PDB file of C-alpha atoms in Angstrom:
ATOM      1  CA  MET A  14       0.000   0.000   0.000  1.00 70.00           C
ATOM      2  CA  LYS A  15       1.060   3.563  -0.572  1.00 71.00           C
ATOM      3  CA  LYS A  16      -0.270   6.853   0.745  1.00 78.00           C
ATOM      4  CA  CYS A  17      -1.233   9.827  -1.343  1.00 83.00           C
ATOM      5  CA  PRO A  18       1.230  12.638  -0.657  1.00 81.00           C
ATOM      6  CA  GLU A  19      -1.616  15.161  -0.959  1.00 81.00           C
ATOM      7  CA  CYS A  20      -4.446  13.802   1.213  1.00 83.00           C
ATOM      8  CA  GLY A  21      -2.885  10.806   2.960  1.00 80.00           C
ATOM      9  CA  ASN A  22      -5.492   8.410   1.599  1.00 80.00           C
ATOM     10  CA  PRO A  23      -4.106   4.870   1.285  1.00 80.00           C
ATOM     11  CA  SER A  24      -4.017   3.347  -2.193  1.00 73.00           C
ATOM     12  CA  TYR A  25      -2.706   0.068  -3.558  1.00 71.00           C
ATOM     13  CA  ASP A  26       0.747   0.017  -4.999  1.00 71.00           C
ATOM     14  CA  GLY A  27      -0.213  -0.094  -8.682  1.00 73.00           C
ATOM     15  CA  ALA A  28      -2.926   2.644  -8.521  1.00 76.00           C
ATOM     16  CA  PRO A  29      -2.203   5.386 -11.033  1.00 79.00           C
ATOM     17  CA  VAL A  30      -4.218   8.079  -9.168  1.00 78.00           C
ATOM     18  CA  CYS A  31      -5.463   8.714  -5.642  1.00 81.00           C
ATOM     19  CA  GLY A  32      -9.045   7.499  -5.240  1.00 76.00           C
ATOM     20  CA  ASN A  33      -9.758  10.319  -2.798  1.00 81.00           C
ATOM     21  CA  CYS A  34      -8.260  13.484  -4.329  1.00 83.00           C
ATOM     22  CA  GLY A  35      -7.268  12.371  -7.833  1.00 79.00           C
ATOM     23  CA  TYR A  36      -3.504  12.951  -7.361  1.00 76.00           C
ATOM     24  CA  GLN A  37      -1.543  11.248 -10.109  1.00 78.00           C
ATOM     25  CA  PHE A  38       1.117   9.074  -8.738  1.00 72.00           C
ATOM     26  CA  PRO A  39       4.409   9.203 -10.664  1.00 79.00           C
ATOM     27  CA  LYS A  40       5.057   6.204 -12.835  1.00 74.00           C
ATOM     28  CA  PRO A  41       7.561   3.838 -11.320  1.00 68.00           C
ATOM     29  CA  LYS A  42      10.914   3.562 -13.098  1.00 62.00           C
ATOM     30  CA  VAL A  43      11.554   0.206 -14.672  1.00 56.00           C
ATOM     31  CA  ALA A  44      15.149  -0.860 -14.653  1.00 54.00           C
ATOM     32  CA  ALA A  45      16.194  -2.317 -17.954  1.00 52.00           C
ATOM     33  CA  ARG A  46      17.720  -5.748 -17.816  1.00 55.00           C
ATOM     34  CA  LYS A  47      21.167  -6.014 -19.046  1.00 55.00           C
ATOM     35  CA  GLN A  48      21.436  -8.791 -21.545  1.00 53.00           C
ATOM     36  CA  ARG A  49      24.863 -10.152 -22.343  1.00 54.00           C
ATOM     37  CA  SER A  50      25.451 -11.296 -25.825  1.00 49.00           C
ATOM     38  CA  ILE A  51      27.914 -13.943 -26.685  1.00 48.00           C
ATOM     39  CA  PHE A  52      29.544 -11.333 -28.919  1.00 49.00           C
ATOM     40  CA  ASP A  53      30.043  -8.859 -26.067  1.00 52.00           C
ATOM     41  CA  GLY A  54      33.266 -10.399 -25.011  1.00 51.00           C
ATOM     42  CA  GLU A  55      36.462  -8.380 -25.466  1.00 52.00           C
ATOM     43  CA  PRO A  56      38.274  -9.276 -28.648  1.00 51.00           C
ATOM     44  CA  VAL A  57      41.334 -11.274 -28.169  1.00 49.00           C
ATOM     45  CA  VAL A  58      44.351  -9.671 -29.850  1.00 51.00           C
ATOM     46  CA  GLU A  59      46.993 -12.081 -30.984  1.00 52.00           C
ATOM     47  CA  LYS A  60      50.385 -10.830 -30.166  1.00 54.00           C
ATOM     48  CA  GLN A  61      52.645 -10.587 -33.236  1.00 55.00           C
ATOM     49  CA  PRO A  62      56.180 -11.705 -32.821  1.00 57.00           C
ATOM     50  CA  LYS A  63      58.573  -8.805 -32.529  1.00 57.00           C
ATOM     51  CA  LYS A  64      60.693  -8.100 -35.593  1.00 57.00           C
ATOM     52  CA  GLN A  65      64.325  -8.483 -35.058  1.00 59.00           C
ATOM     53  CA  LYS A  66      66.174  -5.217 -35.422  1.00 57.00           C
ATOM     54  CA  GLU A  67      68.575  -5.087 -38.286  1.00 55.00           C
ATOM     55  CA  PRO A  68      72.090  -4.307 -37.247  1.00 55.00           C
ATOM     56  CA  LYS A  69      72.934  -0.648 -37.773  1.00 54.00           C
ATOM     57  CA  LYS A  70      75.360   0.077 -40.553  1.00 52.00           C
ATOM     58  CA  GLU A  71      78.506   1.620 -39.369  1.00 51.00           C
ATOM     59  CA  LYS A  72      78.774   5.212 -40.398  1.00 50.00           C
ATOM     60  CA  GLN A  73      81.604   5.978 -42.707  1.00 49.00           C
ATOM     61  CA  LYS A  74      84.223   7.911 -40.905  1.00 48.00           C
ATOM     62  CA  ALA A  75      84.495  11.495 -42.026  1.00 47.00           C
ATOM     63  CA  ASN A  76      88.242  11.296 -42.405  1.00 51.00           C
ATOM     64  CA  LYS A  77      88.202   8.038 -44.349  1.00 48.00           C
ATOM     65  CA  PRO A  78      89.602   8.677 -47.849  1.00 51.00           C
ATOM     66  CA  SER A  79      87.362   7.852 -50.802  1.00 54.00           C
ATOM     67  CA  ASN A  80      88.608   6.591 -54.141  1.00 59.00           C
ATOM     68  CA  GLU A  81      85.703   8.245 -55.993  1.00 61.00           C
ATOM     69  CA  PRO A  82      86.366  11.852 -57.220  1.00 62.00           C
ATOM     70  CA  SER A  83      84.215  14.571 -55.718  1.00 65.00           C
ATOM     71  CA  VAL A  84      81.832  16.696 -57.807  1.00 58.00           C
ATOM     72  CA  LEU A  85      84.088  19.728 -57.334  1.00 59.00           C
ATOM     73  CA  GLU A  86      87.109  17.812 -58.606  1.00 66.00           C
ATOM     74  CA  ILE A  87      85.173  16.652 -61.671  1.00 62.00           C
ATOM     75  CA  ILE A  88      84.081  20.235 -62.464  1.00 58.00           C
ATOM     76  CA  LYS A  89      87.636  21.535 -62.067  1.00 60.00           C
ATOM     77  CA  GLU A  90      88.970  18.776 -64.290  1.00 63.00           C
ATOM     78  CA  LYS A  91      86.379  19.505 -66.980  1.00 64.00           C
ATOM     79  CA  LYS A  92      87.127  23.251 -66.824  1.00 64.00           C
ATOM     80  CA  LEU A  93      90.820  22.508 -67.310  1.00 65.00           C
ATOM     81  CA  ILE A  94      90.109  20.286 -70.305  1.00 75.00           C
ATOM     82  CA  ILE A  95      87.763  22.888 -71.843  1.00 76.00           C
ATOM     83  CA  GLY A  96      90.378  25.609 -71.305  1.00 70.00           C
ATOM     84  CA  ILE A  97      93.046  23.521 -73.054  1.00 76.00           C
ATOM     85  CA  ILE A  98      90.697  22.820 -75.974  1.00 79.00           C
ATOM     86  CA  LEU A  99      89.869  26.535 -76.339  1.00 74.00           C
ATOM     87  CA  LEU A 100      93.559  27.459 -76.236  1.00 72.00           C
ATOM     88  CA  ILE A 101      94.425  24.915 -78.917  1.00 76.00           C
ATOM     89  CA  THR A 102      91.499  26.132 -81.047  1.00 73.00           C
ATOM     90  CA  LEU A 103      92.666  29.752 -80.710  1.00 68.00           C
ATOM     91  CA  ILE A 104      96.213  28.805 -81.722  1.00 69.00           C
ATOM     92  CA  VAL A 105      94.935  26.908 -84.757  1.00 60.00           C
ATOM     93  CA  ILE A 106      92.701  29.842 -85.812  1.00 65.00           C
ATOM     94  CA  CYS A 107      95.590  32.306 -85.444  1.00 53.00           C
ATOM     95  CA  GLY A 108      97.777  30.004 -87.516  1.00 53.00           C
ATOM     96  CA  ILE A 109      95.139  29.822 -90.228  1.00 49.00           C
ATOM     97  CA  VAL A 110      94.761  33.609 -90.281  1.00 44.00           C
ATOM     98  CA  LEU A 111      98.497  34.227 -90.402  1.00 44.00           C
ATOM     99  CA  THR A 112      99.213  31.606 -93.025  1.00 43.00           C
ATOM    100  CA  GLY A 113      96.062  32.505 -94.961  1.00 46.00           C
ATOM    101  CA  SER A 114      97.099  36.157 -95.268  1.00 43.00           C
ATOM    102  CA  ASN A 115     100.382  35.118 -96.882  1.00 42.00           C
ATOM    103  CA  LYS A 116      99.070  32.129 -98.788  1.00 41.00           C
ATOM    104  CA  ASN A 117      98.757  33.916-102.093  1.00 44.00           C
ATOM    105  CA  SER A 118     101.862  36.067-101.631  1.00 49.00           C
ATOM    106  CA  THR A 119     104.916  35.092-103.630  1.00 56.00           C
ATOM    107  CA  PRO A 120     108.441  36.451-103.248  1.00 59.00           C
ATOM    108  CA  ILE A 121     109.090  39.387-105.566  1.00 67.00           C
ATOM    109  CA  GLN A 122     111.995  38.779-107.908  1.00 74.00           C
ATOM    110  CA  THR A 123     114.500  41.529-108.574  1.00 76.00           C
ATOM    111  CA  SER A 124     113.724  41.283-112.270  1.00 79.00           C
ATOM    112  CA  ASP A 125     110.107  42.193-111.498  1.00 87.00           C
ATOM    113  CA  LEU A 126     111.090  45.502-109.866  1.00 94.00           C
ATOM    114  CA  ALA A 127     111.498  48.948-111.348  1.00 95.00           C
ATOM    115  CA  GLU A 128     113.406  51.783-109.704  1.00 95.00           C
ATOM    116  CA  TYR A 129     112.297  55.298-108.950  1.00 95.00           C
ATOM    117  CA  THR A 130     114.921  57.976-108.229  1.00 94.00           C
ATOM    118  CA  THR A 131     114.500  61.607-107.240  1.00 90.00           C
ATOM    119  CA  GLY A 132     117.463  63.651-106.021  1.00 89.00           C
ATOM    120  CA  ASP A 133     119.325  61.726-103.347  1.00 92.00           C
ATOM    121  CA  PHE A 134     116.473  59.267-102.721  1.00 94.00           C
ATOM    122  CA  SER A 135     115.445  56.084-104.549  1.00 96.00           C
ATOM    123  CA  PHE A 136     113.328  52.977-104.044  1.00 96.00           C
ATOM    124  CA  LYS A 137     112.257  49.911-106.032  1.00 96.00           C
ATOM    125  CA  TYR A 138     108.669  48.969-106.751  1.00 96.00           C
ATOM    126  CA  PRO A 139     106.865  46.135-108.612  1.00 95.00           C
ATOM    127  CA  LYS A 140     106.639  46.708-112.369  1.00 94.00           C
ATOM    128  CA  ASP A 141     102.924  45.943-112.334  1.00 94.00           C
ATOM    129  CA  TRP A 142     102.262  49.057-110.256  1.00 96.00           C
ATOM    130  CA  GLU A 143     100.528  51.709-112.301  1.00 96.00           C
ATOM    131  CA  LYS A 144     101.591  55.335-112.116  1.00 95.00           C
ATOM    132  CA  VAL A 145      98.491  57.481-111.591  1.00 96.00           C
ATOM    133  CA  ASN A 146      97.951  61.184-112.038  1.00 95.00           C
ATOM    134  CA  LEU A 147      96.875  62.394-108.621  1.00 96.00           C
ATOM    135  CA  THR A 148      97.744  65.518-106.649  1.00 94.00           C
ATOM    136  CA  ASP A 149      98.566  66.316-103.035  1.00 95.00           C
ATOM    137  CA  THR A 150      97.882  69.986-102.330  1.00 93.00           C
ATOM    138  CA  ASP A 151     100.287  69.944 -99.385  1.00 92.00           C
ATOM    139  CA  HIS A 152     103.108  68.261-101.348  1.00 93.00           C
ATOM    140  CA  GLU A 153     103.213  69.303-105.006  1.00 91.00           C
ATOM    141  CA  THR A 154     106.171  67.068-105.896  1.00 91.00           C
ATOM    142  CA  ALA A 155     104.462  63.866-104.668  1.00 96.00           C
ATOM    143  CA  ILE A 156     104.218  60.868-107.006  1.00 96.00           C
ATOM    144  CA  PHE A 157     101.490  58.218-106.940  1.00 97.00           C
ATOM    145  CA  PHE A 158     101.258  54.499-107.770  1.00 97.00           C
ATOM    146  CA  LYS A 159      98.342  52.077-107.684  1.00 97.00           C
ATOM    147  CA  ASN A 160      98.789  48.347-107.223  1.00 95.00           C
ATOM    148  CA  GLY A 161      96.529  45.441-108.186  1.00 91.00           C
ATOM    149  CA  ASN A 162      94.411  45.907-105.017  1.00 91.00           C
ATOM    150  CA  ASN A 163      93.657  49.544-105.953  1.00 94.00           C
ATOM    151  CA  THR A 164      95.783  50.673-103.017  1.00 97.00           C
ATOM    152  CA  ILE A 165      97.371  54.082-103.547  1.00 97.00           C
ATOM    153  CA  ILE A 166     101.067  54.457-102.681  1.00 97.00           C
ATOM    154  CA  GLU A 167     102.250  58.059-102.474  1.00 97.00           C
ATOM    155  CA  HIS A 168     105.821  59.218-101.966  1.00 97.00           C
ATOM    156  CA  TYR A 169     107.147  62.684-101.267  1.00 96.00           C
ATOM    157  CA  ASN A 170     110.276  64.199 -99.734  1.00 94.00           C
ATOM    158  CA  ILE A 171     110.444  67.752 -98.483  1.00 94.00           C
ATOM    159  CA  THR A 172     112.650  70.037 -96.457  1.00 94.00           C
ATOM    160  CA  SER A 173     111.288  70.409 -92.937  1.00 92.00           C
ATOM    161  CA  SER A 174     111.982  72.881 -90.161  1.00 91.00           C
ATOM    162  CA  ALA A 175     111.108  70.277 -87.527  1.00 91.00           C
ATOM    163  CA  THR A 176     113.773  69.349 -85.017  1.00 91.00           C
ATOM    164  CA  SER A 177     112.975  65.627 -84.861  1.00 93.00           C
ATOM    165  CA  LEU A 178     110.811  62.884 -86.347  1.00 94.00           C
ATOM    166  CA  LYS A 179     109.058  62.664 -83.000  1.00 94.00           C
ATOM    167  CA  ASP A 180     107.772  66.225 -83.357  1.00 94.00           C
ATOM    168  CA  ILE A 181     106.594  65.502 -86.914  1.00 94.00           C
ATOM    169  CA  ASN A 182     104.707  62.385 -85.775  1.00 95.00           C
ATOM    170  CA  GLN A 183     103.066  64.220 -82.885  1.00 95.00           C
ATOM    171  CA  GLN A 184     101.783  66.901 -85.249  1.00 94.00           C
ATOM    172  CA  ARG A 185     100.530  64.212 -87.653  1.00 94.00           C
ATOM    173  CA  ILE A 186      98.703  62.319 -84.908  1.00 95.00           C
ATOM    174  CA  SER A 187      97.149  65.497 -83.479  1.00 95.00           C
ATOM    175  CA  LEU A 188      95.853  66.453 -86.914  1.00 94.00           C
ATOM    176  CA  ALA A 189      94.434  62.950 -87.456  1.00 95.00           C
ATOM    177  CA  LEU A 190      92.619  62.921 -84.119  1.00 95.00           C
ATOM    178  CA  SER A 191      91.130  66.349 -84.773  1.00 95.00           C
ATOM    179  CA  SER A 192      89.778  64.969 -88.081  1.00 94.00           C
ATOM    180  CA  GLY A 193      88.054  62.052 -86.359  1.00 95.00           C
ATOM    181  CA  ASP A 194      90.654  59.412 -87.294  1.00 96.00           C
ATOM    182  CA  ALA A 195      91.777  56.687 -84.897  1.00 96.00           C
ATOM    183  CA  VAL A 196      95.398  55.754 -84.281  1.00 96.00           C
ATOM    184  CA  GLU A 197      95.898  52.007 -84.820  1.00 95.00           C
ATOM    185  CA  LEU A 198      99.696  51.758 -84.603  1.00 96.00           C
ATOM    186  CA  VAL A 199     102.744  53.883 -83.821  1.00 95.00           C
ATOM    187  CA  GLU A 200     106.142  52.180 -83.929  1.00 96.00           C
ATOM    188  CA  THR A 201     109.803  52.830 -84.614  1.00 95.00           C
ATOM    189  CA  VAL A 202     111.349  51.075 -87.629  1.00 95.00           C
ATOM    190  CA  THR A 203     114.751  50.990 -89.274  1.00 94.00           C
ATOM    191  CA  LEU A 204     115.068  51.908 -92.955  1.00 94.00           C
ATOM    192  CA  ASP A 205     118.375  52.203 -94.835  1.00 92.00           C
ATOM    193  CA  GLY A 206     120.156  51.946 -91.481  1.00 92.00           C
ATOM    194  CA  ARG A 207     118.273  54.966 -90.131  1.00 91.00           C
ATOM    195  CA  ASN A 208     115.542  55.322 -87.545  1.00 92.00           C
ATOM    196  CA  GLY A 209     112.098  55.741 -89.021  1.00 95.00           C
ATOM    197  CA  SER A 210     108.479  55.542 -87.935  1.00 97.00           C
ATOM    198  CA  ASN A 211     105.430  53.558 -88.987  1.00 97.00           C
ATOM    199  CA  ILE A 212     102.006  55.021 -88.193  1.00 97.00           C
ATOM    200  CA  ILE A 213      98.660  53.440 -89.146  1.00 97.00           C
ATOM    201  CA  LEU A 214      95.416  55.413 -88.914  1.00 97.00           C
ATOM    202  CA  GLU A 215      91.834  54.275 -89.330  1.00 96.00           C
ATOM    203  CA  ASN A 216      90.120  57.113 -91.107  1.00 96.00           C
ATOM    204  CA  ALA A 217      86.682  58.413 -90.241  1.00 94.00           C
ATOM    205  CA  ASP A 218      85.385  57.133 -93.601  1.00 94.00           C
ATOM    206  CA  GLY A 219      86.454  53.545 -92.803  1.00 94.00           C
ATOM    207  CA  ASN A 220      89.607  53.467 -94.947  1.00 96.00           C
ATOM    208  CA  TYR A 221      93.156  53.196 -93.622  1.00 98.00           C
ATOM    209  CA  THR A 222      96.214  55.399 -94.064  1.00 97.00           C
ATOM    210  CA  ARG A 223      99.783  54.386 -93.342  1.00 98.00           C
ATOM    211  CA  TYR A 224     102.707  56.800 -92.948  1.00 98.00           C
ATOM    212  CA  VAL A 225     106.269  55.433 -93.117  1.00 97.00           C
ATOM    213  CA  SER A 226     108.717  58.287 -92.561  1.00 97.00           C
ATOM    214  CA  MET A 227     112.469  58.976 -92.321  1.00 95.00           C
ATOM    215  CA  PHE A 228     113.984  62.265 -91.208  1.00 95.00           C
ATOM    216  CA  THR A 229     117.623  63.163 -91.690  1.00 93.00           C
ATOM    217  CA  ASP A 230     119.602  66.393 -92.184  1.00 91.00           C
ATOM    218  CA  GLY A 231     116.427  68.514 -92.231  1.00 93.00           C
ATOM    219  CA  LYS A 232     114.772  66.389 -94.955  1.00 95.00           C
ATOM    220  CA  LEU A 233     111.617  64.341 -94.514  1.00 96.00           C
ATOM    221  CA  TYR A 234     111.052  61.234 -96.689  1.00 96.00           C
ATOM    222  CA  VAL A 235     107.541  59.805 -96.556  1.00 97.00           C
ATOM    223  CA  PHE A 236     105.578  56.870 -97.970  1.00 97.00           C
ATOM    224  CA  LYS A 237     101.849  57.460 -97.603  1.00 97.00           C
ATOM    225  CA  VAL A 238      99.718  54.382 -98.322  1.00 98.00           C
ATOM    226  CA  THR A 239      95.907  54.534 -98.532  1.00 97.00           C
ATOM    227  CA  GLY A 240      93.647  51.468 -98.786  1.00 96.00           C
ATOM    228  CA  ASP A 241      90.406  49.886 -97.669  1.00 96.00           C
ATOM    229  CA  SER A 242      91.925  47.463 -95.133  1.00 96.00           C
ATOM    230  CA  LEU A 243      94.951  46.818 -92.951  1.00 96.00           C
ATOM    231  CA  ASN A 244      96.035  43.952 -95.194  1.00 96.00           C
ATOM    232  CA  ALA A 245      95.875  46.210 -98.245  1.00 96.00           C
ATOM    233  CA  ILE A 246      98.263  48.812 -96.815  1.00 97.00           C
ATOM    234  CA  THR A 247     100.683  46.289 -95.288  1.00 97.00           C
ATOM    235  CA  SER A 248     100.977  43.819 -98.199  1.00 95.00           C
ATOM    236  CA  ASP A 249     104.290  42.224 -99.108  1.00 94.00           C
ATOM    237  CA  ASN A 250     104.822  44.205-102.299  1.00 94.00           C
ATOM    238  CA  ILE A 251     104.298  47.506-100.469  1.00 96.00           C
ATOM    239  CA  ASN A 252     106.702  46.465 -97.708  1.00 96.00           C
ATOM    240  CA  THR A 253     109.244  45.461-100.376  1.00 94.00           C
ATOM    241  CA  ALA A 254     109.132  48.964-101.887  1.00 96.00           C
ATOM    242  CA  ILE A 255     109.397  50.681 -98.522  1.00 96.00           C
ATOM    243  CA  ASN A 256     112.270  48.486 -97.324  1.00 96.00           C
ATOM    244  CA  SER A 257     114.198  49.241-100.517  1.00 95.00           C
ATOM    245  CA  ALA A 258     114.370  52.973 -99.677  1.00 95.00           C
ATOM    246  CA  ASP A 259     117.869  54.349-100.130  1.00 95.00           C
ATOM    247  CA  ILE A 260     119.178  57.772 -99.188  1.00 93.00           C
ATOM    248  CA  LYS A 261     122.514  58.574-100.840  1.00 88.00           C
TER     249      LYS A 261
END
């Protein structure tokens, strides 16, 4: 039996309400039965055999020498080989250029030379040079030749008030630079046992002019060569004529 908490009237245990005042008794809590399934058991985990540890490889000592070349050594070796190849190639090219420039040149025989003489000065020149009628306003007595390459060879000798060939060359170079020419070469040469000079200018128009000069006893002897290239103004036949210069 149970009593109503409101009026105290007794009621049987399963009564849902009080028969006296109508109080609704709270429903009793039903405990759920725990059912155990045959699958509720904890899974059995089979223990796997432990893997045997492989023995650690011994580290190569840092100071242990290796027979294999390093990357740096290989690069250095290749650079050295490339440098040698380039050097050999450059030598071969220079040889080709030098031999090629003289390939078609043949020694000039004495019988193929004519002689020009004026006053105390003379020189020999190839017979196939053509005398041309040109003028030099600064040197009225100048003579002109043209060779097979259309290079003009001019010669003149004049009396000069200069004190040395050095002064004459300095004036010539200053005048050339003021005209927009470039100085390619200035050197001392020996002609007829005397000191001379060889000056090569690249003109503003792209041509080249060469001055070979001797100065002695107040007289200036000059070969002026004009051509379209360095090879044209320094050819063997021109050098033969210049080297044959003779002052009596």
